[in-house]
CSV table of C-alpha atoms in Angstrom, one decimal:
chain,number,residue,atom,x,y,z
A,1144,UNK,CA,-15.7,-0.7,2.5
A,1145,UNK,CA,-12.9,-2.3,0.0
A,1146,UNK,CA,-13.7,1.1,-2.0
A,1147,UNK,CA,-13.1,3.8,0.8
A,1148,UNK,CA,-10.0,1.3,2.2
A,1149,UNK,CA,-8.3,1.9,-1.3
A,1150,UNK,CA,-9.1,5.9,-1.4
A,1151,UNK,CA,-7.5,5.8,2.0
A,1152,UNK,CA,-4.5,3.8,0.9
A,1153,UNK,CA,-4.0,6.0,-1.9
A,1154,UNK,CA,-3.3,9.1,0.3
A,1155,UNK,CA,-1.3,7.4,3.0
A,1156,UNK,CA,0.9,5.9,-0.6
A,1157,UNK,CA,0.5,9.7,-1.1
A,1158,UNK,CA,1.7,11.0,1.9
A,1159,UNK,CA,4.9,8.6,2.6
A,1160,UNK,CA,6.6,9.7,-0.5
A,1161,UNK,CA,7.5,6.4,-1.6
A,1162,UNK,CA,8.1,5.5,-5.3
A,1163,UNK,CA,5.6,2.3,-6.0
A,1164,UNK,CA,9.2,0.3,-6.7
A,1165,UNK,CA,9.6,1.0,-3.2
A,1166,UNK,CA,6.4,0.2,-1.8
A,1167,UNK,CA,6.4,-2.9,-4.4
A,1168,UNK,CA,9.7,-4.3,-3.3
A,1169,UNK,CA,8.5,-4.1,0.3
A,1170,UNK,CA,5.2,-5.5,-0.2
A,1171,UNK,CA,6.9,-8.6,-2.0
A,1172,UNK,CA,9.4,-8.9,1.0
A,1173,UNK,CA,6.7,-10.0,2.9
A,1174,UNK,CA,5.3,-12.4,1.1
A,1175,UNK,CA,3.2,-10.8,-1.5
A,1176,UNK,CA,2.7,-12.1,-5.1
A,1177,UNK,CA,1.5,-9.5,-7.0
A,1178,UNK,CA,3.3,-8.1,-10.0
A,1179,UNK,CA,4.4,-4.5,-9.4
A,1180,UNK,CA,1.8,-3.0,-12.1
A,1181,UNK,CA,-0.6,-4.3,-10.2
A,1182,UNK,CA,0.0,-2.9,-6.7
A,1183,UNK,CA,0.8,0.9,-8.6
A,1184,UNK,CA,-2.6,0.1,-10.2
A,1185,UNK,CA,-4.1,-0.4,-6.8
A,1186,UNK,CA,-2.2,2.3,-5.1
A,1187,UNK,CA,-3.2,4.7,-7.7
A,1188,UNK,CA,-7.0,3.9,-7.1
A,1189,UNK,CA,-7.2,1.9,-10.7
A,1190,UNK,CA,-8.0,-1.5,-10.0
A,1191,UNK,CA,-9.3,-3.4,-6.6
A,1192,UNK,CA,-6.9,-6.2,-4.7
A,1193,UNK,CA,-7.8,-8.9,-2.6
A,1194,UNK,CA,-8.1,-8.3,1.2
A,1195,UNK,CA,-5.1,-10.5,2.0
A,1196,UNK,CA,-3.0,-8.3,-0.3
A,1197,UNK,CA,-4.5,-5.1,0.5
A,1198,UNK,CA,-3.6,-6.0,4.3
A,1199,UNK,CA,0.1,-6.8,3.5
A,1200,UNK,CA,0.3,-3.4,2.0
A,1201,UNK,CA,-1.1,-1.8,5.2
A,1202,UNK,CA,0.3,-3.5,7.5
A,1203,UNK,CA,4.2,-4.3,6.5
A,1204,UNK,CA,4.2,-2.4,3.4
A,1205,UNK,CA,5.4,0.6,4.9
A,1206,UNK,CA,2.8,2.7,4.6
A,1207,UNK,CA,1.7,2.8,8.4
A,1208,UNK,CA,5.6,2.7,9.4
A,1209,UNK,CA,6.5,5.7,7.5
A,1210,UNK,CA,3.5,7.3,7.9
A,1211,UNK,CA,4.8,7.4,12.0
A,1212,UNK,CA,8.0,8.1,11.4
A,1213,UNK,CA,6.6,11.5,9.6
A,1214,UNK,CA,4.1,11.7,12.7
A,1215,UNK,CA,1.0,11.5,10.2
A,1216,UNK,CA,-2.3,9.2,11.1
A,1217,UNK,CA,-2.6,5.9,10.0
A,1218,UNK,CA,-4.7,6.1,7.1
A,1219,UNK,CA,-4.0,2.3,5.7
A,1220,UNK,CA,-6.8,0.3,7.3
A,1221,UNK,CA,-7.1,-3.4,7.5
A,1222,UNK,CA,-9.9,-5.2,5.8
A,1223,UNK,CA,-11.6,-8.1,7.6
């Protein structure tokens, strides 16, 4: 599951067009504590992250915003 969640993250990071400063500085906003490395490590399929911090990126992180404002599916999923 934690495997296919990141494959999917990857193409929604993909798809929105952000830079992973972007989606780092967001991320961190909201209360995440990973270094930026890190989440372009795990948004680039390189490296697993907790579920907590692999939630934050779906759910505030942009991904799912953006990807509606381009009128694409939601592809970041939530892990339980």
């Amino acid at each position: 599951m934690a495997e296919s969640q990141q494959k999917l993250m990857h193409v929604a990071f993909l798809l929105t067009d952000l830079e992973v400063r972007e989606a780092w500085l967001m991320y961190f906003a909201y209360g995440g504590n990973k270094d930026r490395w890190v989440i372009d490590a795990y948004l680039n399929g390189l490296m697993p992250l907790p579920a907590h911090d692999c939630n934050l990126l779906a759910l505030v992180l942009v991904l799912n915003e953006r990807l509606t404002e381009l009128h694409l599916p939601h592809l970041a999923s939530y892990r339980g």
